[in-house]
Amino acid sequence: MIQVDGLSKIYRVAEKQPGFAGTLRHFLRRRTRDVVAVQDVSFQIEPGEMVGFLGANGAGKTTTLKMLCGLIHPSSGRVQVGGFSPQRRQAEFLRRITLVMGQKQQLLWDLPPMDSLRVNAAVYGIPDGVARRRISELADLLELGEELTRPVRKLSLGQRMKAELLAALLHEPEVLFLDEPTLGLDVNAQARVRKFLAEYNRRTGATVLLTSHYMADITALCPRVLLIHQGRLFHDGPLEALAEQLAPEREVRLELESPVAPDALEGLGRLEQLEGCDVRLLVPRDQLTAVVAQLLDRFPVRDLDVTDPPIEELIGGLFRQGRV
Amino acid sequence: MRIFGLNRRIIRVLLGSQYAHMLEYRAEIALWALSGVLPFIMLSIWSGSDARSGLGLDGVALDRYFLSAYLVRQFSVVWVVYAFEEDALLGRLSPYLLQPLHPLWRYVAAHLGEQLTRLPFAALIAVVFFAVQPQAFWLPSLGGFLLAWLATWMAFAIAFLFQSLIATLCFWSEKASALERLQFIPFVFLSGLLAPLTAFPPAVRAWAQWTPFPYLIDFPARVLAGQPVDLIAGFGAQLAWIAVLLPLVLLLWRAGVRRYSAMGA
């Protein structure tokens, strides 16, 4: 459904030093530099896949999404979405995609969402009856009711976001580009949007490419992730594989019946913390079963917990360490 | 059939929603209608001046001209460059670019919605004008009214395309609206808002005929006021300006969209 080969985007940005002298210099001799936002990115997404797009701020996620939906033109490389070249923005292509960008809204601010939905139905050529049925179905899924007849400015952020999603999906697009669709929402609203997206994908078989700062969005929805850093694709594969790649060890937390000496834990992984009865060890993934068995065998264990370090920390740490 | 993504259903729904949208701003629009009284100020200045004989219009004709100029202005005011610039800077343009409808149609609909909202206020001001100047009252013939309506719409089309041309420069410069201000002075002088074009020296008048400005106010106002005017030349010039500006806007738009960086989105 989505084919990306050697995609790059270079922006030319003006550079200005602060202060009056900087302003004067900028006015007299404007200096620019090229910023590589996306560099030689290639991947392929099959129909119906839900793929997470990860990366720090400014990594190139949004720029890539904008190129995939045809909003901006690539500097080089080739993109095909559903057999179309996005930058040509043919009407037939636009009818098959949608882009949802965080809190950027297409709804008319002073009117109820229903007015914007009527406009969208007309623009996409959806017959009135079909539009009514779809609005009703999507509103049910999104748990929207009377909010659709209240002015957008009177809605909460979560209600607005759900109404935006409804507007963006009214034409039943086959490809969804979602850029931070849960940004700024509270935990409950995030969960509802996630549930809705999963259900929409299940019902329609739509292809979804999703960026999010909330790892819960990615872990809940996307079996496959793309990790981009400084414009380059760093990982393309299952989330678990990324976790393994980033964190070859797992964390084992123990609460013992009585304190033990550090020597007693030798050979059972890397001791990270020992405070009284509380122990924290990092154990290589391939030794985990054996180590846990030994721990249970050797010590009186009150509680044991095995976890992966949070993926946000892993990715954040990775970027901080400059390992990518 | 769709023209640049537009069909009858879209026209109906877009106009309906934009009219409803503009009604939310009715108080502001009423103030805008009220603030457009420059022609009446000019009328009072000219009426009390000895120079009025040089205008080529007598008292009642002058009253009617300036009322017509006010009405034409009310229905040909264009602000697309400001709305477009804000939308481009704040990223609101992006969703419009991804719909199978040329984004400029939304601005056309917004302007028409605003004109509909202005209608009662403009009518009220006309009523007040006739109450103050009853000798100036006139009702144009149906044919004259329809011609004036057409001329006003064509004036609106020229102004809209002209400003859209500047608006598309937003793809290159973030503050293209500054350019719009450049044309404000020639517009005010040469459009007929300050004085009918007959008031200007023949050389200026001849030069002004080659600009779009006289066809934005002077020509439609004269048609509405029922004053002698060369209809074929006037409508011909309006059509010519539309024919020049439309392809320019489309060309510049196509080139600009390639440069669009979806700022703020």
XYZ file of C-alpha atoms in Angstrom:
589
model
C 0.000 0.000 0.000
C 2.853 2.391 0.867
C 6.185 2.158 -0.907
C 8.975 4.557 0.031
C 12.379 4.452 -1.682
C 15.291 6.688 -0.773
C 13.044 9.493 0.455
C 14.814 12.706 1.449
C 13.724 16.203 2.337
C 16.027 19.166 2.708
C 14.708 22.476 4.015
C 16.498 25.746 3.447
C 16.250 27.807 6.623
C 17.351 31.345 7.348
C 19.899 31.851 10.106
C 19.867 34.943 12.265
C 22.018 35.904 15.216
C 20.224 37.519 18.161
C 20.352 41.253 18.899
C 20.336 44.408 16.809
C 23.616 43.662 15.029
C 22.319 40.213 14.153
C 19.100 41.711 12.813
C 21.034 44.224 10.719
C 23.339 41.552 9.330
C 20.318 39.349 8.616
C 18.651 42.218 6.762
C 21.695 43.138 4.705
C 23.059 39.680 4.048
C 20.576 36.953 4.604
C 22.272 33.679 5.388
C 20.605 30.351 4.942
C 21.611 26.796 5.518
C 20.224 23.487 4.397
C 18.656 21.301 7.050
C 18.280 17.646 6.228
C 14.953 16.664 7.744
C 14.687 13.223 6.154
C 17.516 11.308 4.572
C 17.337 8.285 2.329
C 14.405 6.629 4.097
C 12.989 3.456 2.570
C 10.219 1.171 3.788
C 7.126 -0.589 2.651
C 3.766 -0.958 4.381
C 1.263 -3.629 3.413
C -2.500 -3.013 3.198
C -4.170 -3.172 6.618
C -0.950 -2.818 8.605
C -0.783 -0.536 11.652
C 2.703 0.869 11.911
C 4.084 3.103 14.621
C 6.482 5.862 13.739
C 8.847 6.679 16.587
C 11.477 9.309 17.052
C 12.431 12.295 19.131
C 11.143 15.786 18.336
C 12.598 16.941 15.029
C 13.599 13.419 14.035
C 11.724 13.676 10.746
C 8.486 11.814 11.548
C 6.067 14.592 10.666
C 8.032 15.622 7.580
C 7.867 12.024 6.349
C 4.111 11.888 6.990
C 3.627 15.160 5.126
C 5.476 13.755 2.134
C 3.496 10.527 2.232
C 0.202 12.367 2.082
C 1.401 14.808 -0.573
C 1.370 17.924 1.559
C 5.016 18.646 0.835
C 7.234 17.593 -2.018
C 10.252 15.370 -1.391
C 13.704 16.704 -2.309
C 14.526 13.276 -3.708
C 13.313 9.720 -3.591
C 10.132 8.027 -4.604
C 6.818 7.578 -2.780
C 3.812 5.564 -3.873
C 0.654 5.361 -1.782
C -2.048 3.048 -3.079
C -0.492 3.276 -6.522
C -0.560 7.096 -6.518
C 2.229 9.601 -6.416
C 1.125 11.720 -3.417
C 2.631 15.041 -4.475
C 0.370 15.126 -7.516
C -2.570 15.197 -5.114
C -5.047 13.778 -7.571
C -8.637 13.867 -6.331
C -8.826 10.067 -6.448
C -5.763 9.827 -4.207
C -7.088 12.432 -1.763
C -10.334 10.460 -1.427
C -8.331 7.433 -0.268
C -6.223 9.034 2.429
C -6.533 11.181 5.493
C -4.095 13.053 7.692
C -4.861 13.851 11.306
C -2.422 16.251 12.875
C -2.653 16.527 16.641
C -4.560 19.627 17.533
C -4.550 21.192 14.070
C -8.165 21.329 13.176
C -10.263 21.292 10.088
C -13.536 21.857 11.962
C -15.113 25.295 11.754
C -14.442 26.773 15.179
C -17.722 28.612 15.725
C -20.067 26.001 14.329
C -21.041 22.551 15.568
C -18.957 19.683 14.107
C -22.079 18.557 12.226
C -21.753 21.564 9.885
C -18.174 20.674 9.015
C -19.216 17.044 8.560
C -21.889 18.107 6.045
C -19.252 20.069 4.134
C -16.898 17.085 4.147
C -19.689 14.787 2.968
C -20.345 17.129 0.032
C -16.648 17.607 -0.780
C -16.037 13.844 -0.827
C -19.258 13.199 -2.732
C -20.784 11.000 -0.029
C -24.562 10.680 -0.518
C -26.556 12.211 2.360
C -27.977 8.868 3.542
C -24.573 7.195 3.557
C -23.027 10.185 5.350
C -25.739 10.060 8.032
C -25.156 6.338 8.578
C -21.388 6.746 8.772
C -21.628 9.695 11.146
C -23.900 7.675 13.384
C -21.581 4.630 13.327
C -18.408 6.619 13.895
C -20.058 8.723 16.596
C -21.047 5.510 18.396
C -17.509 4.185 18.185
C -16.089 7.480 19.389
C -18.768 7.905 22.050
C -19.851 11.220 20.590
C -23.462 12.342 20.878
C -24.790 15.814 21.480
C -21.237 17.156 21.118
C -21.785 17.031 17.364
C -24.409 19.750 17.599
C -22.491 22.026 19.975
C -20.110 24.714 18.653
C -16.577 23.359 18.393
C -15.251 26.140 20.631
C -17.462 24.831 23.441
C -16.026 21.305 23.291
C -13.276 19.941 25.485
C -9.960 19.030 23.886
C -10.830 15.331 23.957
C -14.253 15.896 22.405
C -12.710 18.112 19.744
C -10.082 15.532 18.910
C -12.719 12.835 18.547
C -14.809 15.113 16.335
C -11.691 15.808 14.248
C -11.154 12.087 13.855
C -14.752 11.661 12.782
C -14.369 14.425 10.196
C -11.119 12.910 8.940
C -12.612 9.426 8.584
C -16.039 10.257 7.189
C -14.946 9.381 3.653
C -13.660 5.985 4.873
C -10.062 6.481 3.785
C -7.973 3.418 3.080
C -4.818 5.001 4.434
C -4.635 6.934 7.701
C -1.688 9.158 8.530
C -2.017 10.049 12.179
C 0.386 12.552 13.661
C 0.061 12.612 17.445
C -3.671 11.862 17.467
C -3.789 11.692 21.266
C -1.621 14.736 21.990
C -2.813 16.604 25.054
C -5.632 14.194 25.854
C -6.145 12.779 29.335
C -5.509 9.090 29.946
C -9.153 8.063 29.492
C -9.572 10.007 26.271
C -6.309 8.532 24.948
C -7.574 5.041 25.692
C -10.870 5.719 23.913
C -9.114 7.068 20.816
C -6.796 4.026 20.783
C -9.742 1.675 21.083
C -11.488 3.496 18.270
C -8.481 3.315 15.953
C -8.037 -0.399 16.588
C -11.725 -0.979 15.877
C -11.629 1.182 12.738
C -8.660 -0.787 11.440
C -10.403 -4.076 12.210
C -13.647 -3.017 10.523
C -12.278 -1.360 7.409
C -8.862 -2.960 6.964
C -7.351 0.517 6.668
C -3.593 0.982 6.631
C -2.417 3.162 9.511
C 0.844 4.998 10.027
C 0.874 6.586 13.453
C 3.286 8.868 15.250
C 2.899 9.428 18.948
C 4.820 10.613 21.949
C 2.780 8.244 24.066
C 4.329 4.814 23.940
C 1.024 3.368 25.100
C -0.446 4.349 21.701
C 2.278 2.463 19.903
C 2.316 -0.618 22.120
C -1.481 -0.888 22.013
C -1.885 -0.423 18.276
C 1.265 -1.130 16.320
C 2.878 -4.550 16.032
C 5.496 -2.941 13.809
C 7.461 0.232 14.425
C 9.729 2.463 12.408
C 12.280 4.360 14.446
C 13.694 7.469 12.847
C 16.518 9.582 14.197
C 18.027 12.687 12.621
C 16.135 11.907 9.463
C 17.455 8.370 9.065
C 15.550 5.172 9.561
C 17.107 3.303 12.439
C 14.755 0.391 12.981
C 11.960 -1.255 11.021
C 10.354 -4.262 12.657
C 8.390 -5.533 15.633
C 8.334 -3.416 18.757
C 9.689 -6.348 20.792
C 12.670 -6.603 18.485
C 13.331 -2.917 19.012
C 13.135 -3.413 22.774
C 15.559 -6.342 22.488
C 17.886 -4.333 20.325
C 17.778 -1.380 22.659
C 17.719 -3.355 25.905
C 19.447 -6.744 25.740
C 18.783 -7.147 29.463
C 15.593 -7.426 31.457
C 15.022 -6.057 34.877
C 14.363 -8.469 37.781
C 13.034 -7.000 41.024
C 13.029 -9.157 44.124
C 11.629 -8.681 47.571
C 13.311 -11.202 49.868
C 12.232 -12.506 53.278
C 15.562 -11.404 54.780
C 18.532 -9.291 53.630
C 21.375 -10.933 51.702
C 25.012 -9.985 51.093
C 25.946 -8.737 47.608
C 28.322 -11.670 47.182
C 25.394 -14.059 47.359
C 23.993 -12.561 44.136
C 27.178 -12.950 42.129
C 26.721 -14.646 38.780
C 22.997 -13.845 38.741
C 23.146 -10.818 36.478
C 24.247 -7.257 37.085
C 23.361 -6.005 40.546
C 21.796 -2.562 40.156
C 20.381 -2.058 43.618
C 20.449 -3.784 46.998
C 18.626 -2.077 49.847
C 17.733 -4.363 52.722
C 15.368 -6.952 51.290
C 14.868 -5.143 47.943
C 17.042 -6.278 45.056
C 17.188 -5.049 41.465
C 19.132 -7.050 38.887
C 19.643 -6.676 35.128
C 19.731 -10.113 33.522
C 20.609 -10.942 29.890
C 17.437 -12.016 28.091
C 18.808 -15.461 27.135
C 19.704 -16.255 30.753
C 16.490 -14.995 32.286
C 14.736 -18.330 32.889
C 17.785 -19.948 34.418
C 18.542 -16.972 36.667
C 14.962 -16.704 37.918
C 14.960 -20.436 38.701
C 18.192 -20.057 40.645
C 16.920 -17.038 42.557
C 13.770 -18.891 43.607
C 15.842 -21.907 44.534
C 18.491 -20.097 46.565
C 16.573 -17.365 48.385
C 13.324 -17.056 50.302
C 11.505 -14.782 47.844
C 8.454 -12.815 48.966
C 7.832 -11.178 45.577
C 9.403 -11.268 42.097
C 8.806 -9.072 39.120
C 10.388 -9.196 35.651
C 9.985 -6.135 33.444
C 11.378 -4.416 30.382
C 12.631 -0.937 31.044
C 10.085 1.562 29.647
C 10.612 1.938 25.891
C 10.573 5.738 26.199
C 13.592 5.526 28.491
C 15.349 3.128 26.174
C 14.848 5.308 23.139
C 15.614 8.459 25.057
C 18.768 6.889 26.467
C 19.773 5.701 23.050
C 19.534 9.198 21.620
C 21.302 10.720 24.620
C 24.154 8.257 24.302
C 24.422 8.965 20.617
C 24.207 5.272 19.799
C 22.226 6.056 16.684
C -19.638 17.704 -12.993
C -16.919 19.348 -10.932
C -15.025 22.539 -11.687
C -11.827 22.605 -9.640
C -13.561 20.124 -7.338
C -16.760 22.192 -7.091
C -20.319 21.088 -7.858
C -23.803 22.367 -6.988
C -24.100 20.381 -3.758
C -20.754 21.650 -2.518
C -21.762 25.227 -3.396
C -25.015 24.854 -1.420
C -23.420 23.244 1.632
C -20.323 25.464 1.670
C -22.366 28.634 1.320
C -24.780 27.470 4.027
C -22.026 26.682 6.489
C -20.039 29.835 5.730
C -23.148 31.994 6.065
C -23.845 30.358 9.443
C -20.202 30.914 10.358
C -20.302 34.580 9.411
C -23.540 35.114 11.296
C -21.541 34.308 14.421
C -19.550 37.449 13.619
C -22.560 39.608 12.716
C -21.717 42.330 15.229
C -18.199 42.642 13.807
C -19.534 42.601 10.248
C -22.069 45.317 11.150
C -19.172 47.445 12.359
C -17.268 46.756 9.151
C -20.327 47.828 7.150
C -20.539 50.967 9.237
C -16.847 51.676 8.910
C -17.093 51.652 5.114
C -18.747 55.052 5.036
C -15.803 56.738 3.305
C -17.945 57.445 0.202
C -20.436 59.358 2.367
C -17.642 61.406 3.912
C -16.361 62.164 0.432
C -19.899 63.064 -0.635
C -20.185 65.616 2.138
C -16.752 67.049 1.283
C -17.528 67.318 -2.440
C -21.032 68.694 -1.816
C -19.658 71.557 0.205
C -16.831 72.264 -2.235
C -16.764 74.610 -5.194
C -14.759 71.993 -7.029
C -17.773 69.722 -7.390
C -18.576 71.228 -10.775
C -15.455 69.499 -12.051
C -16.837 66.087 -11.169
C -19.231 66.068 -14.063
C -22.131 65.043 -11.803
C -24.870 67.277 -10.424
C -26.148 67.165 -6.816
C -28.562 64.228 -7.005
C -26.339 62.283 -9.391
C -23.432 62.795 -7.032
C -25.531 61.522 -4.068
C -26.524 58.450 -6.035
C -22.988 57.824 -7.213
C -21.541 57.812 -3.706
C -24.372 55.673 -2.284
C -23.804 53.231 -5.148
C -20.054 53.330 -4.493
C -20.747 52.461 -0.859
C -23.017 49.550 -1.811
C -20.637 48.205 -4.461
C -17.783 48.386 -1.979
C -19.831 46.475 0.609
C -20.275 43.597 -1.803
C -16.785 43.544 -3.237
C -14.682 43.789 -0.077
C -11.963 41.137 -0.185
C -9.775 39.915 2.684
C -8.580 36.582 1.313
C -4.897 37.484 1.661
C -5.202 37.976 5.417
C -7.255 34.815 5.993
C -5.001 32.774 3.724
C -1.825 34.077 5.351
C -3.105 33.218 8.814
C -4.234 29.778 7.699
C -0.896 29.084 6.042
C 1.080 30.232 9.086
C -1.039 28.327 11.592
C -1.170 25.138 9.559
C -4.930 25.317 8.931
C -4.298 25.254 5.205
C -2.929 21.721 5.352
C -6.226 19.846 5.816
C -7.784 21.949 3.036
C -4.955 21.023 0.681
C -5.671 17.365 1.324
C -9.309 17.505 0.266
C -10.529 17.076 -3.307
C -11.633 20.708 -3.520
C -9.465 23.677 -4.437
C -8.884 25.538 -1.132
C -9.641 28.907 -2.741
C -13.299 27.888 -3.060
C -13.560 27.892 0.733
C -12.413 31.500 0.789
C -14.841 32.406 -1.998
C -17.652 30.829 0.037
C -16.525 32.676 3.175
C -16.616 35.994 1.286
C -20.052 35.289 -0.142
C -21.291 34.263 3.306
C -19.951 37.528 4.658
C -21.652 39.508 1.888
C -24.979 37.887 2.759
C -24.428 38.840 6.396
C -23.618 42.417 5.366
C -26.740 42.707 3.240
C -29.209 43.861 5.959
C -26.729 46.341 7.437
C -25.922 47.811 4.030
C -29.655 48.014 3.262
C -30.269 49.771 6.561
C -27.584 52.346 5.795
C -29.158 52.923 2.366
C -32.538 53.476 4.032
C -31.004 55.977 6.453
C -29.302 57.711 3.517
C -32.606 58.095 1.676
C -34.264 59.350 4.854
C -31.633 62.074 5.083
C -31.504 62.782 1.330
C -35.002 61.939 0.065
C -34.401 63.780 -3.218
C -31.716 61.209 -4.049
C -34.123 58.268 -3.872
C -34.291 56.118 -6.962
C -35.095 52.562 -7.858
C -33.075 51.107 -10.711
C -34.933 49.179 -13.384
C -34.770 45.406 -13.135
C -32.382 45.284 -16.073
C -30.234 48.038 -14.581
C -30.188 46.284 -11.218
C -29.169 42.958 -12.748
C -26.411 44.628 -14.750
C -25.164 46.421 -11.627
C -25.289 43.148 -9.703
C -23.258 41.432 -12.409
C -20.758 44.302 -12.524
C -20.405 44.187 -8.723
C -19.808 40.438 -8.761
C -17.248 40.825 -11.499
C -15.612 43.571 -9.448
C -15.552 41.145 -6.539
C -14.050 38.455 -8.799
C -11.271 40.817 -9.944
C -10.515 41.953 -6.390
C -10.580 38.354 -5.160
C -8.263 37.114 -7.895
C -5.941 40.079 -7.458
C -5.656 39.450 -3.733
C -5.384 35.692 -4.266
C -2.412 36.403 -6.510
C -0.787 38.190 -3.590
C -1.969 35.486 -1.180
C -0.221 32.774 -3.178
C 3.021 34.639 -2.513
C 2.594 33.356 1.052
C 4.149 30.167 -0.311
C 7.366 32.178 -0.756
C 7.080 34.877 1.883
C 5.357 34.523 5.226
C 4.022 38.087 5.163
C 2.673 38.558 1.669
C -0.162 40.715 3.005
C 2.321 43.605 3.228
C 2.218 43.693 -0.571
C -1.528 44.043 -0.457
C -1.138 47.290 1.465
C 1.002 48.641 -1.368
C -1.939 48.599 -3.713
C -4.303 50.215 -1.229
C -3.409 53.811 -2.082
C -3.821 53.455 -5.873
C -7.019 51.526 -5.159
C -8.493 54.286 -3.009
C -7.657 56.995 -5.551
C -8.281 55.244 -8.831
C -11.250 53.054 -7.954
C -13.669 55.926 -7.568
C -14.083 55.721 -3.802
C -12.788 59.252 -3.197
C -14.231 60.785 -6.333
C -15.783 59.615 -9.567
C -13.106 58.953 -12.148
C -14.384 61.922 -14.157
C -12.872 64.158 -11.489
C -9.335 63.222 -12.507
C -7.334 64.915 -15.268
C -7.770 63.218 -18.656
C -4.209 61.851 -18.613
C -4.686 60.204 -15.214
C -8.071 58.914 -16.301
C -6.638 57.435 -19.471
C -3.856 55.790 -17.493
C -6.245 54.493 -14.822
C -8.338 52.730 -17.478
C -5.421 50.339 -17.952
C -5.483 49.318 -14.298
C -8.159 47.126 -12.698
C -9.111 49.823 -10.160
C -11.874 51.769 -12.007
C -13.703 48.476 -12.611
C -13.834 47.710 -8.898
C -16.013 50.667 -7.817
C -16.474 53.410 -10.413
C -17.889 51.283 -13.219
C -20.349 49.155 -11.168
C -21.385 52.206 -9.121
C -22.252 54.150 -12.284
C -24.242 51.187 -13.597
C -26.166 50.975 -10.319
C -26.733 54.744 -10.166
C -28.114 54.617 -13.711
C -25.524 57.030 -15.076
C -24.351 56.983 -18.672
C -21.577 54.453 -18.999
C -20.075 52.368 -21.790
C -21.348 48.958 -20.735
C -19.504 46.998 -23.410
C -16.176 48.622 -22.601
C -16.758 48.243 -18.836
C -17.812 44.609 -18.865
C -15.172 43.876 -21.506
C -12.460 45.315 -19.275
C -13.780 43.375 -16.264
C -13.779 40.152 -18.275
C -10.290 40.872 -19.570
C -8.936 41.371 -16.048
C -10.544 38.125 -14.888
C -9.112 36.348 -17.922
C -5.635 37.687 -17.101
C -5.730 37.123 -13.351
C -7.330 33.667 -13.211
C -4.602 31.750 -15.070
C -1.951 33.757 -13.208
C -3.437 32.739 -9.871
C -3.654 29.103 -10.941
C -0.090 29.089 -12.251
C 1.315 30.750 -9.164
C -0.734 28.450 -6.956
C 0.635 25.360 -8.676
C 4.186 26.619 -8.308
C 3.607 27.749 -4.730
C 2.123 24.491 -3.515
C 5.361 22.790 -4.532
C 7.176 25.048 -2.089
C 4.638 24.655 0.696
C 6.319 23.494 3.858
C 3.138 23.046 5.928
C 4.365 25.406 8.619
C 2.772 25.142 12.006
C 1.515 21.689 11.207
